[in-house]
Amino acid sequence: MQGATLAVDFGTSNSAAALAHGGRVWRLPIEAGRETLPTAVFFPTGGAMRVGAAAGASLIAGDDGRYMRALKSVLGLPLLHETRLLGGKRQSLADVITAFLATVKSRAEAETGMRFDRVLSGRPVHFHSRAPEKDLQAEADLRACYEAAGFTDVAFLPEPEAAAHATQAMGDANAPALIVDIGGGTSDFSVFRGQGGSVEILANHGIRLGGTDFDQLLSLAFAMPALGLGGELRREMGAGRLPVPRAPYVDLATWAKIPFLYTAQTRRMVDEMVRLAVEPEKLARFATVLEMELGHDLAFAVEAGKIAANGAAGQGRIDMAMIEPGLSAPLLAEAMNAELSAARAALGEAAREALAMAGIAPEALGRVILVGGSSLMDFVGQEMQAVSPNAQILRSEAFTAVVDGLALAASRLA
């Protein structure tokens, strides 16, 4: 059977696929027993690419190979087309994304017994903030990956607009609403009104800021100082000292760039930093991360600490025992929120801009509907309430509202 349009939410951290018929959505279990598939791959040395939970399991097990996550963040950038030795052959990140999307397609077809030539994919309102050329290139890149994965008809819908289709009936359906979709790589906003069961989009807006950026900020502030960030190096000649370079730590704290740190050149640079360091024991930990390829383990530890600090107790800890036994850094809610205050302000400003684009006064907004995994951070709802104090703050399905809306929209295209 063929002819249906597959809805795909290709996310920075998680992806999903769904179909809809008669107003009902079926989320396809493209990951065994789960409605979402981690957007992650693992290239074992001398083996086939592993996807999703299997990729994470390989990383945890310490299998020899290369783990990659946050693939979506490189769309529109030259890095997408640079080739690396992955799985025994030279491949670009575009090739990796294509293989991931081909896996989504094949699993959806195996689950349904249908063939999918058409896809309706979500996309951020803006892949890149205030960079229209990069934005156009990013969509073109993603379209090319879908086509290379076997789809012949590719259409896109902004992710918050899709979420509006899935959540229009929440709260007072007659009140104007703001979708706030905080994902792994972008934050997107749609202002809409319900119109007799349909959606009237008044404005779409978005910025390149998301959960992976929160992780990066927290990693640099709380984890990387234990690896030497903020320290000093002695000069080879002459008096005085130099600051430890920040750039490699930024790369180590950036999900998409971690795999590209594991080079002989970087290791030599860090070895030289250890030799000249005022606190060589800290720089030696950085060297250990590179030697043992522990960057993703560290990133997951930061993410886990963030989630714990966002919990009811407000107490988290970044466990770095994989680098050195007993090594950790406390992460308390107050300190975390202080570090993320600029990000919070940026989200508030973007929400205000979306409302201004729609011609809706903040005090006239009836509903704010939060979706996306990173919308679970408490400060997101608090900031949106500050933006629109009269609005009801509602939480939809954080990880599946977008794919649900895409499926509903796709069913109307059939």
Short mmCIF file of C-alpha atoms in Angstrom, two decimals:
data_model
loop_
_atom_site.label_atom_id
_atom_site.label_comp_id
_atom_site.label_asym_id
_atom_site.label_seq_id
_atom_site.Cartn_x
_atom_site.Cartn_y
_atom_site.Cartn_z
CA MET A 1 0.00 0.00 0.00
CA GLN A 2 1.26 3.48 -0.78
CA GLY A 3 0.03 7.06 -1.06
CA ALA A 4 0.03 8.22 2.56
CA THR A 5 2.24 11.08 3.73
CA LEU A 6 4.53 10.22 6.63
CA ALA A 7 4.86 12.88 9.32
CA VAL A 8 8.41 13.15 10.67
CA ASP A 9 9.66 15.32 13.50
CA PHE A 10 13.44 15.26 12.99
CA GLY A 11 14.65 16.76 16.23
CA THR A 12 18.00 17.77 17.65
CA SER A 13 17.68 15.29 20.53
CA ASN A 14 14.72 13.05 19.60
CA SER A 15 12.79 12.20 16.46
CA ALA A 16 9.35 10.72 15.84
CA ALA A 17 7.07 9.56 13.03
CA ALA A 18 3.28 9.37 12.88
CA LEU A 19 0.20 9.01 10.72
CA ALA A 20 -3.31 10.38 11.23
CA HIS A 21 -6.74 9.43 9.94
CA GLY A 22 -10.12 10.81 10.86
CA GLY A 23 -8.59 13.21 13.33
CA ARG A 24 -6.81 10.45 15.26
CA VAL A 25 -3.01 10.19 15.44
CA TRP A 26 -0.97 6.97 15.41
CA ARG A 27 2.60 7.46 16.62
CA LEU A 28 4.77 4.81 15.04
CA PRO A 29 7.15 2.89 17.33
CA ILE A 30 10.25 3.48 15.23
CA GLU A 31 12.22 2.74 18.40
CA ALA A 32 11.16 -0.54 19.99
CA GLY A 33 8.61 0.15 22.72
CA ARG A 34 8.95 3.93 22.44
CA GLU A 35 7.20 6.75 20.63
CA THR A 36 10.41 8.71 20.07
CA LEU A 37 13.79 7.76 18.64
CA PRO A 38 16.93 9.40 20.06
CA THR A 39 18.54 11.39 17.25
CA ALA A 40 21.88 9.70 17.75
CA VAL A 41 24.12 7.33 15.82
CA PHE A 42 27.13 5.18 16.65
CA PHE A 43 29.72 4.00 14.16
CA PRO A 44 31.46 0.94 15.60
CA THR A 45 34.93 0.15 14.36
CA GLY A 46 34.35 -2.34 11.59
CA GLY A 47 30.56 -2.55 11.85
CA ALA A 48 27.24 -1.12 10.66
CA MET A 49 25.86 2.17 11.97
CA ARG A 50 23.67 1.87 15.07
CA VAL A 51 20.77 4.25 15.59
CA GLY A 52 18.83 5.61 18.55
CA ALA A 53 18.88 3.63 21.80
CA ALA A 54 21.33 1.15 20.29
CA ALA A 55 23.76 4.02 19.68
CA GLY A 56 23.47 5.15 23.30
CA ALA A 57 23.92 1.58 24.53
CA SER A 58 27.13 1.27 22.54
CA LEU A 59 28.44 4.47 24.09
CA ILE A 60 27.57 3.35 27.62
CA ALA A 61 29.12 -0.06 27.00
CA GLY A 62 32.36 1.59 25.92
CA ASP A 63 32.34 -0.01 22.47
CA ASP A 64 35.11 1.08 20.18
CA GLY A 65 33.69 3.58 17.71
CA ARG A 66 32.27 7.07 17.21
CA TYR A 67 29.06 8.41 18.79
CA MET A 68 27.26 11.42 17.30
CA ARG A 69 24.28 13.48 18.47
CA ALA A 70 22.68 16.90 17.69
CA LEU A 71 23.09 16.29 13.95
CA LYS A 72 20.37 18.81 13.09
CA SER A 73 22.43 21.71 14.43
CA VAL A 74 24.93 21.56 11.52
CA LEU A 75 22.33 22.04 8.77
CA GLY A 76 23.16 25.14 6.77
CA LEU A 77 26.82 25.13 7.85
CA PRO A 78 29.94 24.09 5.87
CA LEU A 79 30.62 21.46 8.56
CA LEU A 80 27.70 19.46 7.16
CA HIS A 81 29.67 18.57 4.02
CA GLU A 82 33.12 18.00 5.51
CA THR A 83 34.06 14.34 5.35
CA ARG A 84 35.41 12.25 8.21
CA LEU A 85 36.40 8.59 8.57
CA LEU A 86 33.27 7.02 10.05
CA GLY A 87 32.49 3.32 10.08
CA GLY A 88 35.53 2.53 7.99
CA LYS A 89 34.78 4.98 5.16
CA ARG A 90 34.85 8.72 4.58
CA GLN A 91 31.42 10.26 5.14
CA SER A 92 29.96 13.70 5.68
CA LEU A 93 27.39 14.63 8.31
CA ALA A 94 24.92 15.00 5.43
CA ASP A 95 25.52 11.30 4.72
CA VAL A 96 24.91 10.51 8.38
CA ILE A 97 21.63 12.47 8.50
CA THR A 98 20.54 10.75 5.28
CA ALA A 99 21.23 7.33 6.79
CA PHE A 100 19.32 8.28 9.94
CA LEU A 101 16.28 9.45 7.93
CA ALA A 102 16.46 6.32 5.78
CA THR A 103 16.26 4.30 9.01
CA VAL A 104 13.17 6.27 10.10
CA LYS A 105 11.59 5.58 6.69
CA SER A 106 12.37 1.86 6.66
CA ARG A 107 11.18 1.35 10.24
CA ALA A 108 7.94 3.22 9.55
CA GLU A 109 7.37 1.09 6.45
CA ALA A 110 8.11 -2.13 8.34
CA GLU A 111 5.71 -1.11 11.12
CA THR A 112 2.81 -0.20 8.81
CA GLY A 113 3.32 -2.37 5.72
CA MET A 114 3.06 0.83 3.68
CA ARG A 115 5.51 2.56 1.34
CA PHE A 116 6.19 6.20 2.03
CA ASP A 117 7.32 8.36 -0.85
CA ARG A 118 5.90 11.57 0.65
CA VAL A 119 6.96 13.18 3.90
CA LEU A 120 5.80 16.22 5.84
CA SER A 121 8.69 17.24 8.04
CA GLY A 122 8.84 19.73 10.83
CA ARG A 123 11.43 22.46 10.67
CA PRO A 124 12.33 25.31 13.02
CA VAL A 125 10.91 28.68 12.14
CA HIS A 126 14.57 29.67 11.78
CA PHE A 127 17.42 27.18 11.75
CA HIS A 128 19.72 30.16 12.31
CA SER A 129 18.82 33.43 14.01
CA ARG A 130 18.86 36.50 11.77
CA ALA A 131 20.76 34.69 9.01
CA PRO A 132 18.35 34.24 6.07
CA GLU A 133 20.94 32.76 3.71
CA LYS A 134 21.96 30.10 6.24
CA ASP A 135 18.28 29.47 6.95
CA LEU A 136 17.51 28.82 3.29
CA GLN A 137 20.59 26.64 2.98
CA ALA A 138 19.60 24.60 6.04
CA GLU A 139 16.18 23.76 4.59
CA ALA A 140 17.78 22.92 1.25
CA ASP A 141 20.26 20.67 3.06
CA LEU A 142 17.50 18.88 4.96
CA ARG A 143 15.41 18.48 1.80
CA ALA A 144 18.41 16.93 0.03
CA CYS A 145 18.90 14.49 2.91
CA TYR A 146 15.24 13.42 2.81
CA GLU A 147 15.45 12.93 -0.96
CA ALA A 148 18.67 10.93 -0.65
CA ALA A 149 16.91 8.80 2.00
CA GLY A 150 14.28 7.80 -0.58
CA PHE A 151 11.47 10.35 -0.28
CA THR A 152 10.38 11.83 -3.62
CA ASP A 153 7.94 14.45 -2.28
CA VAL A 154 9.21 16.53 0.64
CA ALA A 155 7.23 19.30 2.34
CA PHE A 156 7.92 21.29 5.51
CA LEU A 157 5.80 22.86 8.24
CA PRO A 158 7.18 25.06 11.05
CA GLU A 159 7.31 23.00 14.22
CA PRO A 160 5.35 25.37 16.49
CA GLU A 161 2.67 25.69 13.81
CA ALA A 162 2.40 21.90 13.77
CA ALA A 163 2.07 21.89 17.55
CA ALA A 164 -0.76 24.40 17.26
CA HIS A 165 -2.74 21.89 15.19
CA ALA A 166 -2.31 19.28 17.94
CA THR A 167 -3.07 21.54 20.92
CA GLN A 168 -5.70 23.97 19.63
CA ALA A 169 -8.41 22.62 21.96
CA MET A 170 -6.37 22.98 25.17
CA GLY A 171 -7.75 25.49 27.69
CA ASP A 172 -10.11 28.15 26.37
CA ALA A 173 -10.20 27.27 22.68
CA ASN A 174 -11.60 30.71 21.85
CA ALA A 175 -8.70 32.60 23.44
CA PRO A 176 -5.64 33.60 21.38
CA ALA A 177 -2.72 31.32 22.16
CA LEU A 178 1.05 31.25 21.99
CA ILE A 179 2.88 28.00 21.30
CA VAL A 180 6.28 27.97 22.97
CA ASP A 181 8.33 25.09 21.56
CA ILE A 182 11.71 24.79 23.28
CA GLY A 183 13.68 22.00 21.62
CA GLY A 184 17.25 20.84 21.74
CA GLY A 185 18.59 23.38 19.27
CA THR A 186 15.98 26.09 18.68
CA SER A 187 13.12 27.87 20.40
CA ASP A 188 10.06 28.49 18.25
CA PHE A 189 6.86 30.46 18.74
CA SER A 190 3.50 30.51 16.97
CA VAL A 191 0.64 32.84 17.82
CA PHE A 192 -2.71 31.43 16.71
CA ARG A 193 -6.48 31.51 17.07
CA GLY A 194 -8.81 28.54 16.85
CA GLN A 195 -11.36 28.84 14.06
CA GLY A 196 -14.11 26.22 14.23
CA GLY A 197 -11.72 23.33 14.74
CA SER A 198 -9.04 24.76 12.45
CA VAL A 199 -6.03 26.95 13.22
CA GLU A 200 -5.40 30.51 12.09
CA ILE A 201 -1.69 31.27 12.42
CA LEU A 202 -1.13 34.94 13.23
CA ALA A 203 2.68 34.89 13.47
CA ASN A 204 5.67 32.54 13.59
CA HIS A 205 8.99 33.41 15.16
CA GLY A 206 12.08 31.55 16.33
CA ILE A 207 15.64 31.82 17.61
CA ARG A 208 18.61 29.47 17.61
CA LEU A 209 18.62 28.69 21.31
CA GLY A 210 17.64 25.42 22.97
CA GLY A 211 18.43 22.71 25.45
CA THR A 212 21.85 21.90 24.04
CA ASP A 213 22.77 25.56 24.53
CA PHE A 214 21.62 25.33 28.15
CA ASP A 215 23.85 22.27 28.53
CA GLN A 216 26.79 24.10 26.99
CA LEU A 217 26.44 27.07 29.35
CA LEU A 218 26.20 24.82 32.39
CA SER A 219 29.09 22.66 31.29
CA LEU A 220 31.38 25.65 30.81
CA ALA A 221 30.37 27.18 34.13
CA PHE A 222 30.32 24.12 36.38
CA ALA A 223 32.14 21.16 34.79
CA MET A 224 34.95 22.59 32.66
CA PRO A 225 36.72 24.46 35.50
CA ALA A 226 37.57 21.02 36.94
CA LEU A 227 39.31 20.30 33.61
CA GLY A 228 41.34 23.51 33.65
CA LEU A 229 39.08 26.16 32.15
CA GLY A 230 39.75 29.49 33.84
CA GLY A 231 43.29 28.46 34.76
CA GLU A 232 46.63 29.85 33.63
CA LEU A 233 49.64 28.71 31.62
CA ARG A 234 53.25 29.66 32.25
CA ARG A 235 55.00 31.36 29.36
CA GLU A 236 57.75 29.42 27.60
CA MET A 237 59.91 32.53 27.74
CA GLY A 238 59.61 35.66 29.81
CA ALA A 239 57.54 36.61 32.80
CA GLY A 240 53.80 36.54 33.21
CA ARG A 241 51.14 34.00 32.48
CA LEU A 242 48.54 33.30 29.79
CA PRO A 243 44.94 32.20 30.24
CA VAL A 244 44.09 28.62 29.32
CA PRO A 245 42.50 28.80 25.82
CA ARG A 246 38.71 28.67 25.96
CA ALA A 247 37.99 27.37 22.45
CA PRO A 248 38.63 23.64 23.00
CA TYR A 249 36.41 23.69 26.09
CA VAL A 250 33.60 25.30 24.09
CA ASP A 251 33.91 22.49 21.54
CA LEU A 252 33.92 19.88 24.32
CA ALA A 253 30.73 21.43 25.71
CA THR A 254 29.01 21.45 22.29
CA TRP A 255 27.23 18.20 21.43
CA ALA A 256 27.77 18.40 17.66
CA LYS A 257 31.47 19.25 17.91
CA ILE A 258 32.61 16.65 20.45
CA PRO A 259 33.52 13.94 17.89
CA PHE A 260 35.83 16.31 16.04
CA LEU A 261 38.03 16.99 19.09
CA TYR A 262 39.51 13.50 19.02
CA THR A 263 42.44 14.31 16.76
CA ALA A 264 46.19 13.96 17.16
CA GLN A 265 46.54 17.73 16.74
CA THR A 266 44.16 18.49 19.63
CA ARG A 267 45.79 15.90 21.86
CA ARG A 268 49.23 17.41 21.19
CA MET A 269 47.90 20.87 22.00
CA VAL A 270 46.41 19.71 25.31
CA ASP A 271 49.59 17.81 26.22
CA GLU A 272 51.50 21.06 25.77
CA MET A 273 48.94 22.86 27.93
CA VAL A 274 49.44 20.24 30.66
CA ARG A 275 53.19 20.84 30.54
CA LEU A 276 52.79 24.58 31.00
CA ALA A 277 49.79 24.61 33.32
CA VAL A 278 49.88 26.27 36.72
CA GLU A 279 47.43 23.54 37.79
CA PRO A 280 48.56 20.58 35.67
CA GLU A 281 46.31 18.08 37.47
CA LYS A 282 43.24 19.83 36.06
CA LEU A 283 44.57 19.97 32.50
CA ALA A 284 45.52 16.31 32.83
CA ARG A 285 41.81 15.56 33.25
CA PHE A 286 41.14 17.27 29.92
CA ALA A 287 43.84 15.10 28.37
CA THR A 288 42.12 12.03 29.83
CA VAL A 289 38.80 13.05 28.27
CA LEU A 290 40.46 13.24 24.85
CA GLU A 291 42.49 10.07 25.27
CA MET A 292 39.52 8.00 26.49
CA GLU A 293 37.00 9.85 24.26
CA LEU A 294 34.76 10.71 27.20
CA GLY A 295 33.24 13.91 25.80
CA HIS A 296 29.75 12.51 25.34
CA ASP A 297 29.82 10.81 28.73
CA LEU A 298 30.59 14.20 30.24
CA ALA A 299 27.83 15.88 28.21
CA PHE A 300 25.29 13.32 29.42
CA ALA A 301 26.46 13.91 33.00
CA VAL A 302 25.85 17.65 32.61
CA GLU A 303 22.41 16.98 31.15
CA ALA A 304 21.56 14.64 34.05
CA GLY A 305 22.73 17.26 36.55
CA LYS A 306 20.54 19.87 34.85
CA ILE A 307 17.48 17.64 35.05
CA ALA A 308 18.10 16.91 38.73
CA ALA A 309 18.61 20.57 39.58
CA ASN A 310 15.32 21.35 37.82
CA GLY A 311 13.53 18.81 40.02
CA ALA A 312 11.53 19.39 43.17
CA ALA A 313 14.59 19.25 45.44
CA GLY A 314 16.54 21.72 43.29
CA GLN A 315 19.75 19.81 43.85
CA GLY A 316 21.84 18.30 41.08
CA ARG A 317 25.40 17.11 40.68
CA ILE A 318 27.59 16.64 37.63
CA ASP A 319 29.16 13.23 38.10
CA MET A 320 32.59 13.14 36.45
CA ALA A 321 33.80 9.89 37.99
CA MET A 322 34.38 8.53 34.49
CA ILE A 323 37.30 10.98 34.29
CA GLU A 324 38.63 10.60 37.82
CA PRO A 325 37.17 8.57 40.71
CA GLY A 326 35.14 10.79 43.03
CA LEU A 327 35.25 13.84 40.76
CA SER A 328 31.98 15.80 40.64
CA ALA A 329 30.57 19.32 40.72
CA PRO A 330 27.43 20.46 42.56
CA LEU A 331 24.68 22.01 40.46
CA LEU A 332 21.97 23.70 42.51
CA ALA A 333 18.83 25.24 41.07
CA GLU A 334 19.67 28.78 42.17
CA ALA A 335 23.13 28.69 40.59
CA MET A 336 21.82 27.00 37.45
CA ASN A 337 19.06 29.56 36.97
CA ALA A 338 21.51 32.40 37.50
CA GLU A 339 23.78 30.98 34.81
CA LEU A 340 20.82 30.61 32.43
CA SER A 341 19.35 34.05 33.15
CA ALA A 342 20.48 35.50 29.80
CA ALA A 343 18.94 32.55 27.97
CA ARG A 344 15.72 33.05 29.91
CA ALA A 345 15.67 36.74 28.96
CA ALA A 346 16.22 35.83 25.29
CA LEU A 347 13.22 33.49 25.37
CA GLY A 348 11.07 36.22 26.91
CA GLU A 349 12.15 38.74 24.32
CA ALA A 350 11.44 36.31 21.48
CA ALA A 351 7.95 35.64 22.88
CA ARG A 352 7.26 39.36 23.03
CA GLU A 353 8.46 39.75 19.45
CA ALA A 354 6.13 36.97 18.31
CA LEU A 355 3.17 38.64 20.00
CA ALA A 356 4.09 42.01 18.44
CA MET A 357 4.29 40.38 15.00
CA ALA A 358 0.77 39.00 15.57
CA GLY A 359 -0.62 42.31 16.84
CA ILE A 360 -1.57 40.72 20.18
CA ALA A 361 -0.88 42.65 23.39
CA PRO A 362 0.79 40.43 26.03
CA GLU A 363 -1.99 41.14 28.51
CA ALA A 364 -4.60 40.05 25.94
CA LEU A 365 -3.09 36.59 25.43
CA GLY A 366 -5.33 33.87 26.82
CA ARG A 367 -3.10 30.80 26.64
CA VAL A 368 0.56 29.84 26.54
CA ILE A 369 1.07 26.22 25.50
CA LEU A 370 4.49 24.75 26.25
CA VAL A 371 5.91 21.94 24.11
CA GLY A 372 9.38 20.53 23.45
CA GLY A 373 11.63 18.69 25.87
CA SER A 374 13.43 21.79 27.10
CA SER A 375 10.12 23.49 27.93
CA LEU A 376 10.19 21.26 31.03
CA MET A 377 12.74 23.64 32.56
CA ASP A 378 10.85 25.54 35.26
CA PHE A 379 12.19 28.93 34.23
CA VAL A 380 10.52 28.64 30.81
CA GLY A 381 7.00 28.64 32.25
CA GLN A 382 7.96 31.31 34.76
CA GLU A 383 9.29 33.59 32.02
CA MET A 384 6.21 33.08 29.84
CA GLN A 385 3.97 33.95 32.79
CA ALA A 386 6.01 37.11 33.29
CA VAL A 387 5.57 37.97 29.60
CA SER A 388 1.79 37.39 29.65
CA PRO A 389 0.58 37.58 33.27
CA ASN A 390 -3.08 37.00 32.34
CA ALA A 391 -2.43 33.90 30.24
CA GLN A 392 -3.07 30.34 31.36
CA ILE A 393 0.17 28.34 31.23
CA LEU A 394 -0.54 24.90 29.76
CA ARG A 395 1.79 21.95 29.14
CA SER A 396 1.14 19.65 26.21
CA GLU A 397 2.93 16.43 25.28
CA ALA A 398 6.50 17.71 25.47
CA PHE A 399 8.05 15.23 23.05
CA THR A 400 5.20 14.38 20.66
CA ALA A 401 3.02 17.49 20.18
CA VAL A 402 4.94 18.46 17.04
CA VAL A 403 4.71 15.05 15.35
CA ASP A 404 1.03 14.79 16.31
CA GLY A 405 0.34 18.12 14.61
CA LEU A 406 2.40 17.16 11.58
CA ALA A 407 0.40 13.95 11.24
CA LEU A 408 -2.90 15.84 11.43
CA ALA A 409 -1.68 18.35 8.83
CA ALA A 410 -0.36 15.56 6.60
CA SER A 411 -3.69 13.73 6.67
CA ARG A 412 -5.33 16.81 5.18
CA LEU A 413 -2.85 16.76 2.30
CA ALA A 414 -3.85 13.24 1.23
#
